Structures are given as structure tokens and as C-alpha cells.
Amino acid sequence: MDAAFVSELRRIVGTEHVLDDALELLTYECDALPHLRESPAAVVLPASAAEVQAVVRLCARHGVPFVARGHGTGLSGGALPVPGGLVIALARLNRVLDVDIPNQRVTVEPGVTNLEITKQVAPFGCYYAPDPSSQQVCSIGGNVAENSGGAHCLKYGFTTHHVLGVEAVLPDGELIHIGGTLVDTPGPDLLGLLIGSEGTLAIVTKIIVRILRRPEAVQTLLAAFDTIDAGGAVVSDVIGAGIIPAAIEMMDALAIKAAEAAVHPNFPPADTVLIVELDGPASEVKALFGLVHAICERRGATTIEVAQNDEQRARIWRGRKAAFAAMGRVSPNYYVQDGVVPRTRLPEVLNRIRQLEARSGLRIGNVFHAGDGNLHPLICYDERVPGEADKAVDVAAEILSYCIDAGGSLTGEHGIGADKSQYMPTMFTAEDLDLMQRVRCAFDPHGLSNPGKVFPTPRLCGEVPGPYRQHPAEAAGLAERL
Amino acid sequence: MIERSAESLALQDQIDKCVHCGFCLPSCPTYMLWGEEMDSPRGRIYLMKAGREGRAQMTDGFVRHFDACLGCMACVTACPSGVQYGPLIETTRGQIDRQHPRPFADRLFRSAIFAVLPYPGRLRVALAPLAMWSSVVSRWSLVVGRRAPDDQRRTTVDQRRTTNDHRPSTIFTRLRAALALAPRVTFSSLFAPAVPERTPAIGERRLTVGLLTGCAQRVMFPQVNAATARVLAAEGCDVVAPAAQGCCGALALHAGRLDEARAFARRAIAAFEQPGVDRIGVNAAGCGSSMKEYGELLADDPAWADRARAFASKVRDASELVDELGPPRATRHPLKLRVAYQDACHLAHAQGIRQAPRDLLASIPGVELLPIAEADVCCGSAGIYNLVEPDTARQLGDRKAGCIAAVNPDVIASANPGCTLQIAAAARRRGEDVRILHPMEILDASIKGGW
């Protein structure tokens, strides 16, 4: 990165908002996936969409790759810097621009935290539904990039179901508006394309989200089981009975131990605990909650604790939401994976994970959104023991292969990022990946926006490996080459 | 080169506990202001780690990020992995203090602080000119009327658009800040009589409490000590306030001047080692927090380790003591007051005490507690922080004063002298005339049945 580029950055955002001191850059070398590190050439902290636009234009002119970063809480290395590239940190774009309660929508800048939206609207009896475990810190811009979910997405859906519109800067510096203030806008679903694109298509600078009314009633229970199969059976029975819980979460013994050490949620020492939450009209919740309670009993729950008030409910959720970070209590390092399996195959995959744990010698905690079949194995390792970090990566790869074998997916909500791009060919064919690459090239023909993420091998557009092969969609006349 | 002493190696565990999740970021005042990773707890721990790995050197730039830390411990509350940031920052600051040469003016200013503040006699002398000045001003203002509040002469600053230029403050900004923060002392307050060495319990004795009268508290807020002694006596405590006690060493400890802190700690322990003292009562959050840490502070001193641990186990904040004593004995007379309670970081985050002071205030008939926004964010006082980092401290002070003003209280309750000075200064900048009292003063007034 040449001096002229950096001084131009300083002119755009102000001297103190460009970081190029090696020491300061160190702290930007990773997000919440600290085993992948790369120091950027500089970090810039714009404070407005216009500044983001000017910075991106500058990058486009100079061919400098850039990576957008929120608060650095991603778990797939999505904000891992590119060597010689720029990190565009959006922490200062943190204003809540509009709160429109009658129309149930809020407009924010990308650096606003997920929880801040709920805080803003809570006095009016509303909340923002997607609730990733890191909601107290994760940025809404990051949520859009990763299409974040959370414990309650079983019933309420992912980020993509709650974003009405965005303002974004394309990799050539053009400012665009997609969607709007209404639930659906005519034309192809470009918003759906942008959400979950992991920073490879654009940088979002403004987001309009939907907010929901707080449900009339919420009931939560914590049930303990001696086996993972019993817990899994409850999940299947509950959903089979036609109940859509607001959340249904499972944790295993190691995760329970870590959470207990961290935030004392008073979880019973069990092989498996299940958290089931129902919400909605009071009469409905009351009736269905009785059913869920009965199912837990029938499947042999050793204890069932029903939260009697908001404080007790918050305590149970504290235990669940702190579980990832709490692994620091039981292990010097951990590696969270994120995979999905069909709900009915959960016990089978978990048992395979337990066998792998015994074989590998690395402890594996399990926390998952059981209703969605979304697994979060927490692989414990010690980076100071030579070879253990690599072993953890191998174990993770194996777990992901179990998910794919079971007809599942590489990620439920954390994204592919830099962490799992290499596994994409295990789930998609070369043709699939080429098609995705073409979409990407339509937005970012020079591959400047978060290169090296999502796709297995970073390549520029048009660089299709080997001779040109016609995509089946092209052959069918449904698409044409750009 | 970053040190690798036995002491610092013991901290490796704390550094390893950080899993880089970032949950601490929104709780950190400097991250809140600037949004920069290296001025967040996670970033600072990452820098400590890089220092140990030899990837970072103790340069001016390195030191800036540790100087910028308020040490408010909000990150400790937020951390799900249980990283004890307190010992980490204290040790890092200790290493900086020993190894990093600071410019002459900076050194001089810091030495002056530590040579004056912890010594009540010297502090009185330092404040005497202000007392003289205030007596002149109070007469003069009768003639010329009130001057315009500071903020009318300054453009409004958008709270969210604050900047960090990564440069240390100049001696001039520091001196100006010190003057702006100085309490409105008068000769009668400066030389107020000390709390008696023994105040007998009213009625049957429930406990004997040793009262820390502190250094700055004693000189700047003698009425708080007097109120605390009266409240504790009314609640059935014999209150002992040994004349031989000095500063508890909190300022030194939080700045990483560990040897100095240990010397103060030994003196405080010795002063309170009297037969029959069941508890040590403290009415300053920063002092209570460091006194509870004496066990760790003197752990490597064989002659003092046990005594320090025994002492630390008896330390209680005054609000904790009132709570521990059980059902109130003295009648609470009604006070019609709307009160905004401001959480001192060293109570809320460092000691985990949030409810006891609120309960204490709520037990007074007529008192209405007003919740304030950003209650868990530091006001910018942070020990000597507002003296050495006045620009950042001022931004945080303004923010806090704004949050408090939004609920328009009759009284602000503050359980730490540093916060009281800081908030008073911020309110003066807004042209507001606020009343800030220690919860003990409010309770005292209720028990007495009036001010």
C-alpha cells in the first residue's frame, strides 16, 4: 500500500481514523476465530456512508482489496484481513437513524449492535427477533453479511426474514438502495442475495429492519436427560406434535460445565439439557406448554425446571448464550464449528461426534439449536501443545463431513468465511460453485470485496479453471455467460 | 522488552483465558468512544499477549493504549470466560512504570499526583489557595452576578463523533482539567473536625466497625465520613476510626505502582488490627475495591500475607454493611426526593455491588429512584484518569452528565469521591447546579429527620 493511498484515506476520513501502525494493525489480524490471522496494510474507520463510498472508490481505482468489519465477533473468519489489503471497520457507523413504532421498523447504521435495536424499542413493547448468542456485541451489519440466526430463529427466521431494505456501497463505489420500508418490493430478490453474501458483494451502510411486538406470554423450561437420544426424541416429538417452539436448544455435559463455571445458571449436572421456550397468546402457550412438559416426562427427563419469572428465564438463557465464550473456563482455546443436519439425524450425528471425541483425544462440547438441527460443536485444544491446533481443525473437518453425509450443510448461521471455504466442494459441484462465482462477478468483477472468502479458491472473474464448460443453466437457455 | 517475571508469568493464565469473543467491546468506554480494537479490552489483552510473544515492543504507541484504559472493570462484568482484567492491567501498568521512560513533564505531573493526593496534610495545603479563591469569588459574584456557564461558550459536541488522536495530553490541558475538577472547598470544609476515634453504637451493639476515613475523602468530603459514622452508630455499630490510618493505596494500585500500594496497605492493616474490630467499613468505592484485594497484593510477603487476607475478608462497602446488619433499627423519616443513583465502577464492576446502595436509598420513604441510561458506563473519573487523560475523561463526563440530566433528579447519589468530583465538573460545564450526595449522607438525613 503506497503512501499516496494512505494519505488519500486520511483526507477522506480524517487523520486519526486511519490506522497503519504495525502495532495497532496487530489487533485487527483476526476476528473471533483467532487461529486464522493476517495483518492488513491499514485499517480505516469511516463515519458515514459517503466516507465508505469514497474509500471504496479509492480501493477500486487502485485495485486494493478490502474487507468490511463490524465488531469482529464472526466465527468463520469472515473479517480476516487480506494481505496488503484494507480493513474498513464500521464501528463508528453506529447511529440509530429512525425508530418508527407504528410501522414497526427501525433504521440503523451497520455498526449498531443487534441488542441495541431491542433496547431502543423495548419501551414500546417491541423487540428485534434474530438473537445470535453474541447479540450484546455483534453488529447488525455483520448479521446482514452472515445472515445470522440465533436461538429463536426456529420460529422467527433468520436475519433475511427481518431486513426490509439496505443502502450499500458496491465494490466500484456506487451507492445503491435495495428493498425499502415495505415487506416486499417488486423485482428479483436482490436483498436476499445480499444478505448472507459475507461481504463479497457490497458493504452495507444502512439497514431497515422489522421489529416485532413482544408476545403476550413466554414460558421456558429446562429439562435434563441421561442420554442424548432421549433429548433428541423430545425434539422430534415436540415438533411432530405440531408445536413450533420459539426455541429448542440442547447442551451436553461439557458445555453445561463451562456455562455453569461462567455464569452460574444453575443447570443440573446431566448428560444433556434441553431448553424449550414457547411464546404467543397466553392461552395457546399455556395449553402447549403442558404438552411439552408431558413429552419431556414421557421421554424420561430426570429433572424439569420451569422458569417462574423473567429473572429465572434470563438466568437459563444466560447459561445458554454464554456457552461458547465460557469454554475459556474449561480450555485455553476452543474452535466453534457450525453445521446443520436434518433434525431426525441429530442423535446419530452426535453419537458419531462422541466417538470422534474419544478417538481424537480432544474434548468436544456440544451446543445446538436442536429445532433446526443446527450443531455447534466446541472443540477444545491448547495452542501451546504442538500440533493440537491442527488436530482441532482436522476434527472439525471430520464433523462437517458427518453433517454432509447426513444430508446436512456446512453452516447454519456462522457463514463459510475463510474457515470453511475449502469444504465448499464437499457440498457443491464445480458447476454450482461456478454459478455462484458468476453472481459474485456481477457485483464485484475485480474480486476486491472480501476476496478469499466463501469460495474454495480465490480467483478473478473469467478465470474458470481449465477450458470453458457450459453451465447446465446456460445449456438450458436459462442463463448466459457474462 | 516486555518483562517475563514470575509475577507476570502467573498472569499468562488470565491472558490465555481470553478466547477473543469480543463480548467486552460494548462495555468498554474507550471502545464506545472510538470504536478501535486496540482501545478495547480484547485488543489490549491481545497487545499484552503480543508483547509476551515478542511481537510487540513497549513503544510509546503501546503505552498509549494502556494509558487510555480507565480501569473501570466493566469488561470483567461482561466477560463470559472469567478473565480477571484487573491484575492484567495493574501488572502491565507496573511494567510500563518501571521500564518506559516518559517525557519529563509527564513524569513530573504523575509524581506530583502521587506525592499529594494520598496525603491529607499535603492535599489540604494544595487546596488552600482554592479555598481562598472561592471565598473571594463568592463575595465578588454577589457584586457582578453569575458568569455564563462554560457550555454556552463552547460548541456542542455530538457524543457519537468523538475522536482519539492517540497523543498524550499536554501539561496545560492537564492542569486546566485539574482546576476544573477541584472541589469547591472552603476553609471550614478543609479543616472540618475529623471523625472521632470512637463513636459508640446507639442501643445494643451489633458490630464493631473500623471506618476508613481515606485521604481525599477526608479532606474534600469530611461530611461523608461524619454521616457514615452517624448512620453506622444509629444502626448499632461501634465505629472506630484510628487516627493512624492513611491512604489505602488504591490510587497507586490502580496505576500499577505496586510497591507504593503495598506500603500503604501494610499501614492500613496495622492501623485496623485492633481487638474487636469485626468489619472494616469503606465509603469510597475505589478504596473498598483495592482493600478487598489486599490478600493478593501482599500474597508474596510472608510477614503480611495472612494478615492481609484476614483484613480483606472483613472489608465491606458502607452500603453492604447496612444491608448485612439486617432490618433497619433507626427510623427512616420521609425525604421527598427524586434520586439518580450513579454506579461507581469500583462498586458495580469491581465489587459486584449494585443492589445494596439502591435498596438502601429505596428504604427511605418518599425517595424515588430514577434509572439512568448507560448506568454501567464509567463517568470518566477512574482514579487519576481525569487528571492524566483529561480529554477522554471530559467526553465521558459530558456523556454521563447528559444521561443524568435526562431524568432531571433532585439529587445525584454517588458512592465514590472521584465520581462526585467528575460529575460535578461535567454538570458545571452544562451550566447546571446539581446536588451530589453520598448515599450515606441521604440516609443520615433520613435518620436525623432532615438536613
Tab-separated table of C-alpha atoms in Angstrom, chain A residues 16-17 19 23-24 26-32 34 37 45 47 69-73 91-96 109 113 116 120 133-134 136-137 262-263 321-322 324-329 331-334 383-384, chain B residues 12-13 16-26 31-38 42-44 46-47 49-50 53 55-57 59 61-63 65 78-83 158 160-166:
chain	number	residue	atom	x	y	z
A	16	GLU	CA	-6.881	9.827	13.359
A	17	HIS	CA	-9.283	7.395	11.723
A	19	LEU	CA	-4.513	3.114	11.381
A	23	LEU	CA	1.265	-2.497	16.496
A	24	GLU	CA	-2.304	-1.278	16.057
A	26	LEU	CA	-1.951	-6.475	15.070
A	27	THR	CA	-5.237	-6.139	16.920
A	28	TYR	CA	-7.130	-6.354	13.638
A	29	GLU	CA	-5.459	-9.524	12.428
A	30	CYS	CA	-8.324	-11.787	13.445
A	31	ASP	CA	-11.976	-11.750	14.473
A	32	ALA	CA	-13.493	-14.191	16.967
A	34	PRO	CA	-8.350	-16.298	16.355
A	37	ARG	CA	-4.579	-14.387	11.316
A	45	LEU	CA	-12.796	3.862	10.277
A	47	ALA	CA	-18.178	7.615	9.987
A	69	ARG	CA	-15.521	-5.485	9.646
A	70	GLY	CA	-18.153	-4.794	12.299
A	71	HIS	CA	-17.188	-5.611	15.877
A	72	GLY	CA	-15.073	-8.612	14.947
A	73	THR	CA	-17.251	-11.319	16.505
A	91	ALA	CA	-17.658	0.540	14.383
A	92	ARG	CA	-18.140	4.308	14.091
A	93	LEU	CA	-21.174	3.962	11.849
A	94	ASN	CA	-23.224	3.341	14.954
A	95	ARG	CA	-26.229	5.612	14.825
A	96	VAL	CA	-29.839	4.600	15.187
A	109	GLU	CA	-26.215	2.093	10.579
A	113	THR	CA	-25.269	-3.811	17.854
A	116	GLU	CA	-29.178	-2.035	20.759
A	120	GLN	CA	-34.327	1.167	21.543
A	133	SER	CA	-25.562	-15.520	21.190
A	134	SER	CA	-23.233	-12.574	20.676
A	136	GLN	CA	-24.765	-7.808	23.013
A	137	VAL	CA	-21.812	-7.023	20.764
A	262	ALA	CA	-19.005	-18.891	33.846
A	263	VAL	CA	-22.423	-17.562	34.711
A	321	LYS	CA	-25.803	-17.735	25.444
A	322	ALA	CA	-22.569	-17.653	27.401
A	324	PHE	CA	-19.339	-20.509	23.603
A	325	ALA	CA	-17.276	-17.892	25.298
A	326	ALA	CA	-17.472	-19.809	28.572
A	327	MET	CA	-15.354	-22.546	27.038
A	328	GLY	CA	-12.438	-20.348	28.138
A	329	ARG	CA	-13.223	-21.685	31.624
A	331	SER	CA	-9.963	-24.970	27.887
A	332	PRO	CA	-7.249	-22.489	26.851
A	333	ASN	CA	-8.535	-22.452	23.276
A	334	TYR	CA	-11.613	-23.666	21.518
A	383	GLU	CA	-2.433	-23.946	21.082
A	384	ARG	CA	0.731	-24.274	23.156
B	12	GLN	CA	-0.342	-15.848	31.428
B	13	ASP	CA	-3.328	-17.870	32.629
B	16	ASP	CA	-4.972	-17.498	27.900
B	17	LYS	CA	-8.493	-17.373	29.293
B	18	CYS	CA	-9.402	-14.681	26.771
B	19	VAL	CA	-10.968	-16.502	23.837
B	20	HIS	CA	-11.270	-13.340	21.707
B	21	CYS	CA	-15.077	-13.464	21.616
B	22	GLY	CA	-15.435	-9.683	21.872
B	23	PHE	CA	-18.283	-9.686	24.413
B	24	CYS	CA	-16.381	-6.998	26.333
B	25	LEU	CA	-16.283	-4.481	23.494
B	26	PRO	CA	-19.566	-2.627	24.020
B	31	TYR	CA	-14.270	1.401	22.514
B	32	MET	CA	-17.615	3.111	22.888
B	33	LEU	CA	-15.967	6.457	22.097
B	34	TRP	CA	-13.566	5.475	19.338
B	35	GLY	CA	-14.590	2.046	18.051
B	36	GLU	CA	-10.969	0.968	17.742
B	37	GLU	CA	-9.940	-2.585	18.520
B	38	MET	CA	-6.641	-1.694	20.216
B	42	ARG	CA	-9.906	-7.618	23.858
B	43	GLY	CA	-7.416	-5.530	21.880
B	44	ARG	CA	-5.438	-4.586	24.977
B	46	TYR	CA	-4.132	-9.068	22.523
B	47	LEU	CA	-1.382	-6.462	22.795
B	49	LYS	CA	-0.125	-11.285	24.536
B	50	ALA	CA	1.785	-9.926	21.530
B	53	GLU	CA	5.313	-13.381	22.305
B	55	ARG	CA	5.599	-9.477	18.516
B	56	ALA	CA	5.147	-6.072	20.184
B	57	GLN	CA	7.633	-3.807	21.916
B	59	THR	CA	6.862	1.691	22.461
B	61	GLY	CA	2.260	3.654	20.884
B	62	PHE	CA	1.948	0.510	23.007
B	63	VAL	CA	1.872	2.538	26.206
B	65	HIS	CA	-3.392	2.141	24.701
B	78	ALA	CA	-19.126	-8.558	30.575
B	79	CYS	CA	-16.590	-11.377	30.202
B	80	PRO	CA	-18.143	-14.847	29.971
B	81	SER	CA	-14.725	-16.500	30.155
B	82	GLY	CA	-13.912	-15.018	33.544
B	83	VAL	CA	-10.789	-13.098	32.567
B	158	ASP	CA	-22.074	15.147	19.133
B	160	ARG	CA	-21.028	9.793	18.983
B	161	ARG	CA	-18.495	11.699	16.968
B	162	THR	CA	-15.593	11.659	19.344
B	163	THR	CA	-12.057	11.103	18.273
B	164	ASN	CA	-8.910	9.613	19.583
B	165	ASP	CA	-5.794	11.275	18.265
B	166	HIS	CA	-3.575	8.790	20.149
